[in-house]
Short mmCIF file of C-alpha atoms in Angstrom, two decimals:
data_model
loop_
_atom_site.label_atom_id
_atom_site.label_comp_id
_atom_site.label_asym_id
_atom_site.label_seq_id
_atom_site.Cartn_x
_atom_site.Cartn_y
_atom_site.Cartn_z
CA MET K 1 30.47 -61.50 106.49
CA GLY K 2 28.83 -60.66 103.20
CA LEU K 3 29.39 -57.83 100.73
CA GLU K 4 26.50 -55.91 102.29
CA GLU K 5 28.28 -55.67 105.63
CA LEU K 6 31.79 -55.11 104.26
CA LEU K 7 31.05 -52.69 101.44
CA PRO K 8 27.47 -51.49 101.87
CA ALA K 9 27.88 -48.66 99.36
CA ILE K 10 28.82 -51.08 96.56
CA ALA K 11 26.08 -53.51 97.59
CA GLY K 12 23.54 -50.71 97.41
CA MET K 13 24.79 -49.23 94.10
CA THR K 14 22.29 -49.31 91.23
CA TRP K 15 22.61 -48.30 87.56
CA GLN K 16 20.71 -45.12 88.40
CA HIS K 17 23.41 -44.13 90.91
CA LEU K 18 26.08 -44.76 88.29
CA VAL K 19 24.20 -42.62 85.74
CA MET K 20 23.99 -39.76 88.24
CA ILE K 21 27.68 -40.04 89.08
CA GLY K 22 28.24 -39.85 85.32
CA VAL K 23 26.03 -36.72 85.16
CA GLY K 24 28.12 -35.19 87.93
CA LEU K 25 31.32 -35.93 86.02
CA ILE K 26 29.84 -34.40 82.85
CA LEU K 27 28.93 -31.21 84.73
CA ILE K 28 32.47 -31.02 86.14
CA TYR K 29 33.89 -31.56 82.64
CA LEU K 30 31.69 -28.82 81.16
CA ALA K 31 32.73 -26.49 83.96
CA ILE K 32 36.47 -27.08 83.68
CA ALA K 33 37.12 -27.99 80.05
CA LYS K 34 34.44 -25.83 78.39
CA ASN K 35 34.20 -23.09 81.03
CA TYR K 36 30.37 -23.40 81.10
CA GLU K 37 29.26 -21.48 84.23
CA PRO K 38 31.94 -23.15 86.35
CA THR K 39 30.91 -21.30 89.51
CA LEU K 40 27.73 -23.34 89.68
CA LEU K 41 28.20 -26.37 87.48
CA LEU K 42 31.34 -27.56 89.26
CA PRO K 43 29.85 -27.55 92.80
CA MET K 44 26.64 -29.07 91.42
CA GLY K 45 28.56 -31.76 89.58
CA PHE K 46 30.65 -32.63 92.61
CA GLY K 47 27.58 -32.58 94.84
CA ALA K 48 25.82 -34.97 92.46
CA ILE K 49 28.65 -37.45 93.00
CA LEU K 50 28.50 -36.96 96.79
CA VAL K 51 24.79 -37.67 97.06
CA ASN K 52 24.67 -40.63 94.68
CA ILE K 53 27.02 -42.89 96.53
CA PRO K 54 24.65 -45.09 98.59
CA LEU K 55 24.50 -44.38 102.33
CA SER K 56 26.35 -41.10 101.80
CA SER K 57 26.72 -39.25 105.11
CA ALA K 58 26.33 -36.00 103.16
CA LEU K 59 22.59 -36.79 103.20
CA THR K 60 20.33 -37.66 106.11
CA GLN K 61 20.43 -41.42 106.74
CA ILE K 62 18.69 -43.75 109.17
CA ASP K 63 21.15 -45.33 111.58
CA PRO K 64 20.32 -49.07 111.39
CA ALA K 65 21.53 -49.62 114.98
CA THR K 66 19.30 -47.00 116.60
CA GLY K 67 16.66 -46.34 113.94
CA GLN K 68 17.31 -42.62 114.39
CA ALA K 69 17.79 -40.18 111.52
CA VAL K 70 21.34 -38.85 111.30
CA GLU K 71 21.26 -35.47 109.61
CA GLY K 72 23.44 -35.01 106.59
CA VAL K 73 25.22 -31.68 106.14
CA LEU K 74 23.67 -31.06 102.70
CA ASN K 75 20.17 -31.47 104.16
CA VAL K 76 21.10 -28.98 106.90
CA PHE K 77 22.34 -26.51 104.25
CA PHE K 78 19.21 -27.12 102.17
CA ASP K 79 16.82 -26.47 105.08
CA ALA K 80 18.80 -23.43 106.21
CA GLY K 81 19.64 -21.85 102.87
CA ILE K 82 17.39 -23.06 100.04
CA ALA K 83 14.07 -23.81 101.75
CA THR K 84 14.30 -20.41 103.45
CA GLU K 85 15.52 -18.75 100.18
CA ILE K 86 18.43 -17.19 102.08
CA PHE K 87 21.17 -18.37 99.68
CA PRO K 88 19.61 -17.02 96.44
CA LEU K 89 18.66 -13.76 98.15
CA LEU K 90 22.23 -13.26 99.37
CA ILE K 91 23.39 -13.88 95.80
CA PHE K 92 21.00 -11.11 94.73
CA ILE K 93 22.84 -8.69 97.01
CA ALA K 94 26.06 -9.68 95.27
CA ILE K 95 24.49 -9.34 91.80
CA GLY K 96 23.04 -5.94 92.69
CA ALA K 97 26.48 -4.79 93.80
CA MET K 98 27.89 -5.84 90.42
CA ILE K 99 25.27 -4.07 88.25
CA ASP K 100 25.92 -0.62 86.82
CA PHE K 101 22.60 0.94 85.83
CA SER K 102 24.10 3.92 84.00
CA PRO K 103 23.77 2.25 80.53
CA LEU K 104 20.07 2.00 81.28
CA PHE K 105 19.92 5.71 82.14
CA ARG K 106 21.54 6.46 78.77
CA ASN K 107 19.01 4.34 76.85
CA PRO K 108 15.96 3.95 79.13
CA SER K 109 13.62 2.90 76.31
CA LEU K 110 15.60 -0.33 75.98
CA LEU K 111 14.19 -1.31 79.39
CA LEU K 112 11.11 -2.54 77.54
CA PHE K 113 13.13 -5.33 75.93
CA GLY K 114 13.70 -6.60 79.45
CA ALA K 115 9.94 -7.15 79.49
CA ALA K 116 9.52 -8.57 75.98
CA ALA K 117 12.28 -11.12 76.44
CA GLN K 118 10.43 -12.72 79.37
CA PHE K 119 7.87 -14.03 76.85
CA GLY K 120 9.42 -17.50 76.93
CA ILE K 121 8.68 -17.88 80.66
CA PHE K 122 4.94 -17.59 80.22
CA LEU K 123 4.72 -19.51 76.96
CA THR K 124 6.68 -22.37 78.54
CA MET K 125 4.44 -22.29 81.58
CA MET K 126 1.37 -22.70 79.33
CA PHE K 127 3.02 -25.46 77.34
CA ALA K 128 3.98 -27.27 80.54
CA THR K 129 0.33 -27.27 81.65
CA LEU K 130 -0.58 -28.80 78.26
CA LEU K 131 1.88 -31.57 79.08
CA GLY K 132 0.05 -32.28 82.33
CA TYR K 133 1.99 -30.30 84.94
CA ASP K 134 0.01 -28.38 87.53
CA ILE K 135 0.27 -24.58 87.68
CA ARG K 136 2.91 -24.51 90.41
CA GLU K 137 5.17 -26.99 88.64
CA ALA K 138 4.56 -25.30 85.28
CA ALA K 139 5.49 -21.89 86.73
CA SER K 140 8.65 -23.37 88.26
CA ILE K 141 9.61 -24.86 84.88
CA GLY K 142 8.72 -21.69 82.97
CA ILE K 143 10.92 -19.53 85.21
CA ILE K 144 13.97 -21.25 83.68
CA GLY K 145 13.33 -18.71 80.92
CA ALA K 146 14.22 -15.92 83.34
CA ALA K 147 17.86 -16.90 82.62
CA ASP K 148 18.48 -16.02 86.23
CA GLY K 149 19.67 -18.74 88.60
CA PRO K 150 18.61 -17.22 91.94
CA THR K 151 15.14 -16.29 90.63
CA SER K 152 14.67 -19.84 89.31
CA ILE K 153 15.76 -21.27 92.66
CA VAL K 154 13.46 -19.00 94.68
CA VAL K 155 10.39 -19.82 92.53
CA ALA K 156 11.14 -23.54 92.25
CA SER K 157 11.90 -24.00 95.94
CA ARG K 158 8.61 -22.34 96.78
CA PHE K 159 6.35 -24.02 94.23
CA ALA K 160 8.01 -27.29 93.20
CA PRO K 161 10.94 -28.25 95.45
CA ASN K 162 10.82 -31.78 94.03
CA LEU K 163 11.84 -30.34 90.63
CA LEU K 164 14.56 -28.01 91.99
CA GLY K 165 17.43 -30.24 90.82
CA PRO K 166 16.61 -30.46 87.10
CA ILE K 167 15.36 -26.85 87.02
CA SER K 168 18.66 -25.55 88.48
CA VAL K 169 20.77 -27.69 86.15
CA ALA K 170 18.70 -26.52 83.15
CA ALA K 171 18.79 -22.85 84.18
CA TYR K 172 22.54 -22.65 84.71
CA SER K 173 23.41 -24.86 81.73
CA TYR K 174 21.35 -22.81 79.30
CA MET K 175 22.73 -19.55 80.67
CA ALA K 176 26.14 -20.85 79.70
CA LEU K 177 24.83 -21.94 76.29
CA VAL K 178 23.43 -18.53 75.29
CA PRO K 179 26.16 -18.10 72.61
CA ILE K 180 24.90 -21.32 71.01
CA ILE K 181 21.13 -20.90 71.53
CA GLN K 182 20.53 -17.27 70.54
CA PRO K 183 22.35 -16.76 67.20
CA PRO K 184 20.42 -19.35 65.12
CA VAL K 185 17.09 -18.09 66.49
CA ILE K 186 18.03 -14.48 65.69
CA ARG K 187 19.16 -15.35 62.15
CA LEU K 188 15.88 -17.19 61.56
CA LEU K 189 13.81 -14.18 62.65
CA THR K 190 15.75 -11.35 61.01
CA SER K 191 16.88 -10.41 57.54
CA ARG K 192 20.45 -9.31 56.75
CA LYS K 193 19.18 -5.78 56.14
CA GLU K 194 17.73 -5.72 59.67
CA ARG K 195 20.93 -7.08 61.22
CA LEU K 196 22.86 -4.26 59.51
CA ILE K 197 20.81 -1.52 61.18
CA ARG K 198 23.04 0.92 63.02
CA MET K 199 21.60 2.28 66.21
CA SER K 200 21.44 6.07 66.36
CA SER K 201 22.27 6.00 70.07
CA ALA K 202 25.95 6.89 69.66
CA ASN K 203 25.15 10.38 71.05
CA HIS K 204 23.97 8.82 74.29
CA ASN K 205 27.12 6.84 74.92
CA ASN K 206 29.00 9.78 76.48
CA LYS K 207 26.07 11.10 78.47
CA ARG K 208 26.98 11.43 82.12
CA ILE K 209 24.64 10.25 84.83
CA SER K 210 24.54 11.97 88.20
CA LYS K 211 25.56 10.06 91.30
CA LYS K 212 22.39 11.25 93.06
CA ALA K 213 20.23 9.65 90.35
CA LEU K 214 22.13 6.36 90.61
CA ILE K 215 21.71 6.41 94.41
CA ALA K 216 18.02 7.32 94.26
CA PHE K 217 17.24 4.67 91.62
CA PRO K 218 17.47 1.53 93.80
CA ILE K 219 15.56 3.22 96.62
CA VAL K 220 12.73 4.47 94.41
CA ILE K 221 12.46 1.17 92.51
CA THR K 222 12.23 -0.79 95.77
CA ILE K 223 9.47 1.44 97.15
CA ALA K 224 7.57 1.41 93.83
CA ALA K 225 7.85 -2.35 93.35
CA GLY K 226 6.94 -2.99 96.98
CA ILE K 227 3.79 -0.92 96.77
CA ILE K 228 2.66 -2.57 93.52
CA ALA K 229 3.63 -6.15 94.39
CA PRO K 230 4.81 -6.71 97.96
CA SER K 231 5.59 -10.38 97.33
CA SER K 232 8.26 -9.33 94.82
CA LEU K 233 10.06 -7.26 97.46
CA SER K 234 12.44 -9.96 98.63
CA LEU K 235 13.79 -10.41 95.09
CA ILE K 236 13.78 -6.79 93.93
CA GLY K 237 14.65 -5.40 97.36
CA PHE K 238 17.78 -7.49 97.85
CA LEU K 239 18.94 -6.76 94.29
CA MET K 240 18.48 -3.02 94.83
CA PHE K 241 20.08 -3.18 98.29
CA GLY K 242 23.22 -4.61 96.72
CA ASN K 243 23.11 -1.88 94.09
CA LEU K 244 22.72 0.84 96.72
CA ILE K 245 25.78 -0.47 98.58
CA ARG K 246 27.68 -0.11 95.30
CA GLU K 247 26.40 3.35 94.31
CA CYS K 248 26.36 5.14 97.68
CA GLY K 249 30.12 5.69 97.51
CA VAL K 250 30.68 5.37 101.26
CA LEU K 251 30.63 1.59 101.53
CA ASN K 252 33.33 0.60 99.07
CA LYS K 253 34.62 -2.17 101.33
CA LEU K 254 31.14 -3.66 101.68
CA SER K 255 30.55 -3.33 97.96
CA GLN K 256 33.78 -5.15 97.18
CA SER K 257 32.96 -7.82 99.78
CA ALA K 258 29.49 -8.30 98.31
CA GLN K 259 30.86 -8.60 94.77
CA ASN K 260 33.66 -10.97 95.75
CA GLU K 261 33.63 -12.74 99.10
CA LEU K 262 29.86 -12.89 99.64
CA SER K 263 29.24 -13.96 96.06
CA SER K 264 31.93 -16.65 96.19
CA LEU K 265 30.97 -18.06 99.60
CA VAL K 266 27.27 -18.29 98.90
CA THR K 267 27.83 -19.66 95.40
CA ILE K 268 29.96 -22.49 96.81
CA LEU K 269 27.25 -23.40 99.31
CA LEU K 270 24.38 -22.90 96.85
CA GLY K 271 25.90 -25.11 94.17
CA ILE K 272 26.72 -28.03 96.39
CA THR K 273 23.42 -27.76 98.28
CA ILE K 274 21.28 -27.82 95.14
CA ALA K 275 23.02 -31.07 94.33
CA SER K 276 21.31 -32.59 97.36
CA THR K 277 18.16 -32.69 95.21
CA MET K 278 20.00 -34.52 92.43
CA THR K 279 19.62 -37.97 93.92
CA ALA K 280 19.02 -40.79 91.44
CA ASP K 281 15.45 -41.42 92.55
CA ARG K 282 14.53 -37.76 91.98
CA PHE K 283 16.60 -37.02 88.90
CA ILE K 284 16.34 -40.10 86.69
CA ARG K 285 12.78 -39.63 85.60
CA THR K 286 11.08 -38.69 82.36
CA ASP K 287 10.27 -35.39 84.06
CA THR K 288 13.95 -34.43 84.03
CA LEU K 289 14.28 -34.80 80.27
CA ILE K 290 11.01 -32.93 79.73
CA ILE K 291 12.15 -30.10 82.02
CA ILE K 292 15.49 -29.84 80.23
CA ALA K 293 13.66 -29.71 76.87
CA LEU K 294 11.18 -27.11 78.17
CA GLY K 295 14.07 -25.02 79.51
CA LEU K 296 15.52 -24.83 76.00
CA PHE K 297 12.05 -23.96 74.67
CA ALA K 298 11.86 -21.10 77.20
CA PHE K 299 15.22 -19.64 76.16
CA ILE K 300 14.35 -19.88 72.46
CA PHE K 301 11.07 -18.07 72.93
CA ASP K 302 12.63 -15.44 75.18
CA THR K 303 14.88 -14.59 72.22
CA PHE K 304 11.86 -14.75 69.92
CA GLY K 305 9.87 -12.37 72.15
CA GLY K 306 12.64 -9.77 72.32
CA VAL K 307 13.41 -9.81 68.59
CA ILE K 308 9.76 -9.72 67.49
CA PHE K 309 9.07 -6.82 69.87
CA ALA K 310 11.93 -4.87 68.31
CA LYS K 311 10.56 -5.56 64.82
CA PHE K 312 7.11 -4.44 66.00
CA LEU K 313 8.51 -1.17 67.36
CA ASN K 314 10.33 -0.58 64.08
CA LEU K 315 6.96 -0.45 62.29
CA PHE K 316 6.40 2.90 64.00
CA ARG K 317 9.91 4.28 63.73
CA LYS K 318 11.33 6.28 60.85
CA GLU K 319 14.28 5.23 58.72
CA GLY K 320 17.47 6.27 60.45
CA ASN K 321 15.88 5.77 63.86
CA LYS K 322 15.20 2.05 63.71
CA ILE K 323 16.23 -0.44 66.38
CA ASN K 324 18.46 -3.31 65.36
CA PRO K 325 16.16 -6.28 66.16
CA MET K 326 19.08 -8.27 67.54
CA ILE K 327 19.09 -5.87 70.51
CA GLY K 328 15.72 -7.33 71.50
CA ALA K 329 17.41 -10.65 72.21
CA CYS K 330 19.56 -8.95 74.87
CA GLY K 331 16.51 -8.48 77.07
CA ILE K 332 17.25 -11.78 78.80
CA SER K 333 19.06 -11.76 82.10
CA ALA K 334 22.24 -13.54 80.96
CA PHE K 335 24.52 -10.55 81.56
CA PRO K 336 26.88 -9.73 79.93
CA MET K 337 27.00 -12.79 77.74
CA SER K 338 23.95 -11.95 75.66
CA ALA K 339 25.18 -8.40 75.00
CA ARG K 340 28.56 -9.73 73.87
CA VAL K 341 26.95 -12.33 71.60
CA ILE K 342 24.75 -9.74 69.87
CA HIS K 343 27.64 -7.27 69.51
CA GLN K 344 29.74 -10.00 67.88
CA MET K 345 26.88 -10.95 65.55
CA GLY K 346 26.56 -7.29 64.56
CA GLN K 347 30.30 -7.02 63.95
CA LYS K 348 30.24 -10.11 61.74
CA GLU K 349 27.65 -8.47 59.50
CA ASP K 350 29.32 -5.03 59.60
CA PRO K 351 32.65 -4.47 61.40
CA TYR K 352 31.76 -0.78 61.87
CA ASN K 353 28.46 -1.44 63.61
CA TYR K 354 28.98 -1.02 67.36
CA LEU K 355 26.00 -2.53 69.13
CA LEU K 356 27.71 -3.12 72.48
CA MET K 357 26.33 -0.11 74.39
CA PRO K 358 22.66 -0.50 73.41
CA ALA K 359 23.06 -4.27 73.87
CA ILE K 360 24.33 -3.76 77.41
CA SER K 361 21.48 -1.33 78.16
CA ALA K 362 18.93 -3.93 77.07
CA ASN K 363 20.79 -6.67 78.95
CA VAL K 364 20.72 -4.64 82.18
CA GLY K 365 17.00 -4.13 81.57
CA GLY K 366 16.72 -7.89 81.29
CA GLN K 367 18.22 -8.31 84.74
CA ILE K 368 15.45 -6.17 86.18
CA GLY K 369 12.85 -7.82 83.95
CA SER K 370 13.69 -11.33 85.12
CA VAL K 371 13.40 -10.34 88.77
CA VAL K 372 10.08 -8.58 88.08
CA ALA K 373 8.86 -11.70 86.24
CA GLY K 374 9.79 -13.83 89.23
CA GLY K 375 7.99 -11.44 91.56
CA ILE K 376 4.86 -11.47 89.39
CA ILE K 377 4.79 -15.27 89.31
CA LEU K 378 5.28 -15.42 93.08
CA THR K 379 2.31 -13.05 93.41
CA LEU K 380 -0.10 -14.55 90.85
CA VAL K 381 0.36 -18.31 91.25
CA PRO K 382 -0.70 -18.58 94.92
CA LEU K 383 -3.75 -16.42 94.16
CA LEU K 384 -4.94 -18.52 91.24
CA ALA K 385 -3.56 -22.03 91.74
CA MET X 1 -9.71 -26.20 77.66
CA THR X 2 -9.10 -27.55 81.17
CA PRO X 3 -9.25 -25.19 84.17
CA THR X 4 -5.46 -25.60 84.65
CA ILE X 5 -4.74 -24.48 81.09
CA GLN X 6 -7.19 -21.58 81.44
CA THR X 7 -5.48 -20.49 84.64
CA ALA X 8 -2.08 -20.76 82.96
CA LEU X 9 -3.30 -18.65 80.04
CA PHE X 10 -4.70 -16.05 82.43
CA ILE X 11 -1.42 -15.91 84.40
CA ALA X 12 0.52 -15.64 81.13
CA VAL X 13 -1.55 -12.73 79.81
CA VAL X 14 -1.70 -10.87 83.13
CA GLY X 15 1.94 -11.65 83.89
CA LEU X 16 3.31 -10.40 80.59
CA ALA X 17 1.10 -7.30 80.71
CA GLY X 18 2.22 -6.77 84.30
CA ILE X 19 5.90 -6.91 83.38
CA PHE X 20 5.35 -4.29 80.67
CA VAL X 21 3.47 -2.07 83.12
CA PHE X 22 6.24 -2.42 85.72
CA MET X 23 9.00 -1.71 83.20
CA SER X 24 7.13 1.27 81.72
CA PHE X 25 6.81 2.62 85.24
CA PHE X 26 10.52 2.10 85.85
CA TYR X 27 11.18 3.87 82.52
CA LEU X 28 9.25 6.90 83.77
CA ILE X 29 11.19 6.75 87.06
CA ILE X 30 14.47 6.85 85.14
CA LEU X 31 13.27 9.82 83.06
CA ALA X 32 12.19 11.65 86.23
CA LEU X 33 15.47 10.94 88.06
CA ASP X 34 17.45 12.07 85.03
CA LYS X 35 15.43 15.27 84.80
CA TYR X 36 15.37 16.25 88.49
CA LEU X 37 18.81 14.94 89.44
CA PRO X 38 20.88 15.86 86.39
CA TYR X 39 24.61 15.49 86.18
CA GLN X 40 26.41 18.60 87.44
CA GLU X 41 29.93 19.43 86.36
CA GLU X 42 32.34 19.69 89.27
CA LYS X 43 33.85 23.18 89.56
CA PRO X 44 37.40 23.40 88.22
CA VAL X 45 40.07 23.70 90.94
CA GLU X 46 41.02 27.30 89.97
CA GLU X 47 37.41 28.49 90.35
CA PHE X 48 37.19 26.76 93.73
CA ILE X 49 40.39 28.42 94.97
CA GLU X 50 39.14 31.80 93.70
CA GLU X 51 35.90 31.37 95.65
CA ILE X 52 37.79 30.49 98.84
CA SER X 53 40.06 33.58 98.54
CA GLU X 54 37.05 35.84 97.88
CA GLU X 55 35.39 34.47 101.02
CA GLU X 56 38.53 35.04 103.08
CA GLU X 57 38.85 38.62 101.78
CA SER X 58 35.23 39.41 102.63
CA GLU X 59 35.75 38.03 106.18
CA GLU X 60 38.76 40.38 106.64
#
């Protein structure tokens, strides 16, 4: 009896499998030791190990005795939850239940930074086409710039499922790296004088928002978005549904369940299921490195777009009413990390400059902006590609 | 410029403009909701009790 019969997994092991097991271990290390998005990176890292041991029963295998395919549990989860988009949409319910839109009601103009900071998505998409990707793949790569895991998964699973693994790893890794990516870009684009600008929005911080307005908001947004772009309804609708559960005041148990149990359960399944696309043959390609590089490009230019838009608006605003350009960088969807990073940067320059509230307003706007961007890409790409 | 790059450029321009249009619209929705559904102070407890007693007296 040879090694192949006794230990088929070892006989079938290649250097690519070992590299992927190493990648899985690195993701687990980043999750545990560095606390980088552990909710996703740990399941993804562990899943990468599961699927890169040859003949793993976690994946569909052909039974050599019968020639029949034996379904692996991760393939079942993938077909049921990712291919159908159910898992990311359930996460949207959870995210919606966690969002408080009252900072946005206090500073509604900051919603526009949620638009400007999606600039990196489209620039990256164009750059990806220059590198030879087709429109669908380029859009799936560009959406990493949404800084929104579920949106990235929905777009990638629809347009480029073969790239879902590296896109997910890039999206979640860079979301965790926002404190490292954004500050140098912001310092490059702004002067010290601009970073010292104090926002004159202190008067808005105590403004009270009516419960009726917070209840009506998700309903009206869903109807408006659905009429304008029906293909965005699954993303925006599920986000707003979660928010309505939170704000209605009569479903506190459901709201708590959505924010905790639903979020945790689906995240566990989502993370480990995405890993089913991280097999050595799919992941160890030049494409993966290019996608990871393009993901960083997208995040950098998201920050660029937000900051430059703020500087542009300041050309038309009087002294004393200027916007601190760093707030523009909060228009990405990485909530609340981006807001905290910008507040800390502001405090470093001037300990009496409190940018947290306007930063959170812009950051909440970014959460809506990323979902709208995803909806627009889901609408436009099938029409034109 | 290849057709793919042209299409990407078109999607980029329309997409970014579209996001701004959407968000401007949502901005107007927020202004409208804030105007037509403003925050109302809850009545203090004493005022509420006074109202109840006045109603009871008028029923008698």
